[in-house]
Short mmCIF file of C-alpha atoms in Angstrom, two decimals:
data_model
loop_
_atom_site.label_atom_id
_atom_site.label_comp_id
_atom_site.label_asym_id
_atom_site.label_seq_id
_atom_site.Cartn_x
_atom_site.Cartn_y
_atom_site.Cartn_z
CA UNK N 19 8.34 -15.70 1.73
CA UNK N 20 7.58 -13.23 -0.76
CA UNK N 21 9.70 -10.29 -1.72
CA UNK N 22 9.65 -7.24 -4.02
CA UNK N 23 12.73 -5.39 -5.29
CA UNK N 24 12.83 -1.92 -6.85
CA UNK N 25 15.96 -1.07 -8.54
CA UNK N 26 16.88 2.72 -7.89
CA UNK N 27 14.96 4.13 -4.83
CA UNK N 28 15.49 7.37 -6.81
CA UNK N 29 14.82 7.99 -10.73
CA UNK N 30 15.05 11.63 -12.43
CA UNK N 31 14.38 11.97 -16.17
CA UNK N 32 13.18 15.14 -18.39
CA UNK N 33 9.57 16.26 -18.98
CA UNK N 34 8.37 13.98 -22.11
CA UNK N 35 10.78 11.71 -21.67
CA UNK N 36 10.29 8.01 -21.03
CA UNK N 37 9.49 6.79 -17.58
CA UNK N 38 10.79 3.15 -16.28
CA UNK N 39 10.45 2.07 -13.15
CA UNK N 40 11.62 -1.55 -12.22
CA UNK N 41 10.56 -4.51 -10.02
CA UNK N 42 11.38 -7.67 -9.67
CA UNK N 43 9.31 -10.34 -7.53
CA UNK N 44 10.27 -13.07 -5.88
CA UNK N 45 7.84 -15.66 -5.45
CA UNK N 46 6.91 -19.65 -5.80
CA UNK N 47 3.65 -19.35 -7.21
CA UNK N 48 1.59 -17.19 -9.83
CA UNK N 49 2.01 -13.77 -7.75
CA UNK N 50 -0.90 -10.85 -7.90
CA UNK N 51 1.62 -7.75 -8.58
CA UNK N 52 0.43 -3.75 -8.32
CA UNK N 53 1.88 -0.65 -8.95
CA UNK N 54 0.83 2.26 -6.22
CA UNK N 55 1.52 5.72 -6.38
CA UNK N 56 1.41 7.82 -3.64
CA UNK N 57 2.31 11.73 -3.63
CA UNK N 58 3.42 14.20 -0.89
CA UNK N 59 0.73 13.55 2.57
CA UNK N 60 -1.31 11.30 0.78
CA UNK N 61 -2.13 7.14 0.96
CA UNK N 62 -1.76 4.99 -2.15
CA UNK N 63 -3.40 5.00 -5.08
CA UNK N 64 -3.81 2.18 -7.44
CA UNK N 65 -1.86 2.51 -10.87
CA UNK N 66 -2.77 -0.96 -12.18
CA UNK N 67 -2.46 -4.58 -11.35
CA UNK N 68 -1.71 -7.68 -12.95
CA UNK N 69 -4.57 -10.34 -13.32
CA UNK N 70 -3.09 -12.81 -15.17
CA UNK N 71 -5.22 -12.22 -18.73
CA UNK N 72 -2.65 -10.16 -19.78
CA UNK N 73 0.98 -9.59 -19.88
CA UNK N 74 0.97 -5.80 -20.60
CA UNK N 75 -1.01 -4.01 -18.48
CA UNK N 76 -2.33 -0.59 -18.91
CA UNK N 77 -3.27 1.35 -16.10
CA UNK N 78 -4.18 4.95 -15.16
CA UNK N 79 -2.43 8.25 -16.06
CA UNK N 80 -1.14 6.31 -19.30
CA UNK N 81 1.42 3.92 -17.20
CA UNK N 82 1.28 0.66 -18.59
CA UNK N 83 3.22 -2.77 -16.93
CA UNK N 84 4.63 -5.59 -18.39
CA UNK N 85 4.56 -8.97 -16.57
CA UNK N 86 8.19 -11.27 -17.65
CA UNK N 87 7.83 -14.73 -15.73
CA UNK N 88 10.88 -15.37 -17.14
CA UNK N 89 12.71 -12.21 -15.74
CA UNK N 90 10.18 -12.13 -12.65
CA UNK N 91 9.48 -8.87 -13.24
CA UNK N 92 6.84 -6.44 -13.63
CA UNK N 93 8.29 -3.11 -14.70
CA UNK N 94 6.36 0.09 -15.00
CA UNK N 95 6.36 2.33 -17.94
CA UNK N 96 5.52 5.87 -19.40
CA UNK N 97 6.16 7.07 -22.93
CA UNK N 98 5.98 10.45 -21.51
CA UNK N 99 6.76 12.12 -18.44
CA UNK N 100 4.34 14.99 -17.06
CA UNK N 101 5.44 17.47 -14.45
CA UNK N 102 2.87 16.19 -12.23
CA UNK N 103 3.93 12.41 -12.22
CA UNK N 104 6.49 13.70 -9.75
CA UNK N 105 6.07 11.22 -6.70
CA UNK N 106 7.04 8.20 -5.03
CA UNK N 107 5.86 4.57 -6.81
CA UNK N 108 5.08 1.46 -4.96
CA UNK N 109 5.73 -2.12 -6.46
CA UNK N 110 3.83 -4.97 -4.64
CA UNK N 111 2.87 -8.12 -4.76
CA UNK N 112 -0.13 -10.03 -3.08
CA UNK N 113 -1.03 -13.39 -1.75
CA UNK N 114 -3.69 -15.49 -1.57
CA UNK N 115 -4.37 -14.13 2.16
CA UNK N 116 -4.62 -10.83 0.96
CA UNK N 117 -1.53 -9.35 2.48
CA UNK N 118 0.52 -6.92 0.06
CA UNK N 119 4.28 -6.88 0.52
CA UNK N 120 5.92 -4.24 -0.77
CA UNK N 121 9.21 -2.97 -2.97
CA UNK N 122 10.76 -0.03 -0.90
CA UNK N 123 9.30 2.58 -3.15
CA UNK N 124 11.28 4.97 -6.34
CA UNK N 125 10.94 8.50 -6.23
CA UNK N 126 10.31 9.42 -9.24
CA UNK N 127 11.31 13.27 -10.09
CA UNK N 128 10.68 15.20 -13.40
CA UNK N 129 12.63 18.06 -14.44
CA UNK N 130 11.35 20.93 -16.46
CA UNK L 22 -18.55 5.37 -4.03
CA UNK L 23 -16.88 7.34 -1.42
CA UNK L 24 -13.43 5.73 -0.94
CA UNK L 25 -11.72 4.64 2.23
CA UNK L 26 -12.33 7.30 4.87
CA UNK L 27 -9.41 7.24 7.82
CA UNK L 28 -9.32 9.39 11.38
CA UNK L 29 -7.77 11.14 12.89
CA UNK L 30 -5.46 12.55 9.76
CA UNK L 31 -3.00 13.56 12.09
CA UNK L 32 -2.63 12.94 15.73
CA UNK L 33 0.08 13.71 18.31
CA UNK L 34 1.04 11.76 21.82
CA UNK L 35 3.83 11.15 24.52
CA UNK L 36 5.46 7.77 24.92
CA UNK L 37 3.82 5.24 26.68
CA UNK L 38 -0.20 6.50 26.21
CA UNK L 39 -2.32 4.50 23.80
CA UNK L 40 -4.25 5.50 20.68
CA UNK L 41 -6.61 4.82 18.25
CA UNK L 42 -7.00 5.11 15.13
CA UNK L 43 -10.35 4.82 12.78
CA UNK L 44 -10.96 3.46 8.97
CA UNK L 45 -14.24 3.16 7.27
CA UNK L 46 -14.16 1.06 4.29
CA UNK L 47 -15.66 1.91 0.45
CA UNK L 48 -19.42 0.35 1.41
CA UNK L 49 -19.79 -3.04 -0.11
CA UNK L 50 -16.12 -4.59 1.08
CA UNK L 51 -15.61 -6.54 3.85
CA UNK L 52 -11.77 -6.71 4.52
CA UNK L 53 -9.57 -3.91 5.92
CA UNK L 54 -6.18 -4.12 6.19
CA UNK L 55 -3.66 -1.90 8.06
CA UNK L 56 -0.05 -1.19 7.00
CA UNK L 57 2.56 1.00 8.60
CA UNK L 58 4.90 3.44 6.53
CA UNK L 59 8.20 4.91 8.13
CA UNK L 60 11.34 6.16 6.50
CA UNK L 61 13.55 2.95 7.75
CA UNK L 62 11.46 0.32 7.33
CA UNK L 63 8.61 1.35 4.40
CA UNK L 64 5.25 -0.13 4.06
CA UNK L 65 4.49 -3.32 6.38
CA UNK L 66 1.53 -5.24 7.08
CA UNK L 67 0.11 -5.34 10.17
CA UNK L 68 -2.72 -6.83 10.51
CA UNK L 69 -6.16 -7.52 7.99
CA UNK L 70 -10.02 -7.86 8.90
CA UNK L 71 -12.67 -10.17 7.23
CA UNK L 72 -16.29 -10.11 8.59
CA UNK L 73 -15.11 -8.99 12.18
CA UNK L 74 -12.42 -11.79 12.79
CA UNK L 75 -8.60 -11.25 12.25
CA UNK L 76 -7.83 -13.04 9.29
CA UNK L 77 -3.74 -12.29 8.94
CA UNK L 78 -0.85 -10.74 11.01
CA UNK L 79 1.98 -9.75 10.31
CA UNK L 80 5.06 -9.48 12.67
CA UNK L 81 4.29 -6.77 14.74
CA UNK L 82 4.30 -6.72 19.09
CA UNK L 83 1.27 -7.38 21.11
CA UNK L 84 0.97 -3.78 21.43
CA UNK L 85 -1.21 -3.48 17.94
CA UNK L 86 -4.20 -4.75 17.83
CA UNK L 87 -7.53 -4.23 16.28
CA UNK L 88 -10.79 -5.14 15.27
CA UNK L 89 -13.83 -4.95 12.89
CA UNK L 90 -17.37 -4.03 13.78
CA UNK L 91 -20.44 -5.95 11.40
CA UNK L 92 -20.66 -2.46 9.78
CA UNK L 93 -17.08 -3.36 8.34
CA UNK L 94 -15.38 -0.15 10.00
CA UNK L 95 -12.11 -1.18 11.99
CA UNK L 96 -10.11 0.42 14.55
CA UNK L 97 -6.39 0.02 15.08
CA UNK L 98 -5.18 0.05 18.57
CA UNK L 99 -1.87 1.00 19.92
CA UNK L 100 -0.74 0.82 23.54
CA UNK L 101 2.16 1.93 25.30
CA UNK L 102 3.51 4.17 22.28
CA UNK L 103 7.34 4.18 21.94
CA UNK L 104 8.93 6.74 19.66
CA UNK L 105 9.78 4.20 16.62
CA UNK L 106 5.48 4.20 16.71
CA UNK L 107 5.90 7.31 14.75
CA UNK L 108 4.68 6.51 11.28
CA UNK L 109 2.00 7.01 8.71
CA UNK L 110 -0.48 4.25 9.44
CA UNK L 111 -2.70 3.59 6.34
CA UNK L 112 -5.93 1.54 6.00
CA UNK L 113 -6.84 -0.25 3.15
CA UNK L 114 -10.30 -1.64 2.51
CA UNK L 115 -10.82 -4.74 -0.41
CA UNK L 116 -12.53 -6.17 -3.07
CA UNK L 117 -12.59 -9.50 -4.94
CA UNK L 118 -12.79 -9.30 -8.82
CA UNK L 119 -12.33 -12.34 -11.06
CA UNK L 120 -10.49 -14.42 -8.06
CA UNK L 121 -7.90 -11.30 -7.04
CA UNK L 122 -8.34 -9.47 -4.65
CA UNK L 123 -7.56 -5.41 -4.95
CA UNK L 124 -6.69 -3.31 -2.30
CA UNK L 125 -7.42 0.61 -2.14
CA UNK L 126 -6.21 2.86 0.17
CA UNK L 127 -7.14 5.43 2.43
CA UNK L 128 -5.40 9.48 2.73
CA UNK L 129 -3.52 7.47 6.59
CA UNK L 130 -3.07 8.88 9.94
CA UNK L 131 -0.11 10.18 10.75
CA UNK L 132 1.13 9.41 14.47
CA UNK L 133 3.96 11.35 15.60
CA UNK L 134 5.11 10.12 19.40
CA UNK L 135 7.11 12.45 21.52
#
């Protein structure tokens, strides 16, 4: 069975400071991985996902992902933290029947 | 393209009624998927659409169930609500690119059982 680990269900850093948000992935095969984000009453939104063409993956909002077979992970990245990055992030990984399982989710908080 | 569309946003019942709950899909994808999010036990799958049959489960009680009309929409059912039903239920509606499949989700419904 799949699983999905996110180290530090809480992260704080400064405004304009780097943002790193880790998962690691268990799993036999090739895994598709994602990073959600999801802020106060809302559903998820897609950061970015990993297709396999390329290790470092840039996504939305200038968060990029880099895909370590080695390490099995698939951390998440921001050179520069905004105020309104403030919210929780999802790591997941998907199977060939199209179910997601998910990381339990890092709060991500930005102080002024 | 309008994106996933879900209803009720919020709804409210007593233990042991039933509910429903409604998801419209971005037009063009065929597979909906449902997860539910609580505090304790964070995002799990529950069940996922593909052209009106019930393609995966995961391991939830008899008490879910759903289905998918030819239009794609789905409905979620729940009967007999306990109080652990209490949850944000989201609906997530899929596309295939290049072999992967991408989920996108909808705003949820959130259940709260009294």
């Amino acid at each position: 069975a799949q699983s999905v680990t996110q180290l530090g269900s809480h992260v704080s850093v400064s405004e304009g400071a780097l943002v790193l948000l880790r998962c690691n992935y268990s799993s036999s095969v090739p895994p598709y991985l994602f990073w959600y984000v999801q802020y106060p009453n809302q559903g998820l939104q897609l950061l970015l996902k990993y297709t396999s063409a390329a290790t470092l993956v840039k996504g939305i909002n200038g968060f990029e992902a880099e895909f370590k077979k080695s390490e099995t992970s698939f951390h998440l990245t921001k050179p520069s933290a905004h105020m309104s990055d403030a919210a929780e992030y999802f790591c997941a990984s998907g199977n060939a029947g199209n179910m997601l399982t998910f990381g339990g989710g890092t709060r991500l908080m930005v102080k002024p | 393209k309008a994106g996933v569309t879900q209803t009720p946003r919020y709804l409210i019942k007593t233990r042991g009624q039933q509910v429903t709950l409604s998801c419209s899909p971005i037009s063009g994808h065929r597979s909906v998927s449902w997860y539910q999010q609580t505090p304790g036990q964070g995002l799990q799958f529950l069940f996922e659409y593909f052209s009106e049959t019930q393609r995966n489960k995961g391991n939830f009680p008899g008490r879910f169930s759903g289905r998918q009309f030819s239009n794609s929409r789905s409905e979620m059912n729940v009967s007999t609500l306990e109080l652990g039903d209490s949850a944000l239920y989201l609906c997530a509606s899929s596309s295939r690119d290049r072999g992967q499949e991408t989920q996108y989700f909808g705003p949820g419904t959130r259940l709260l059982v009294l």
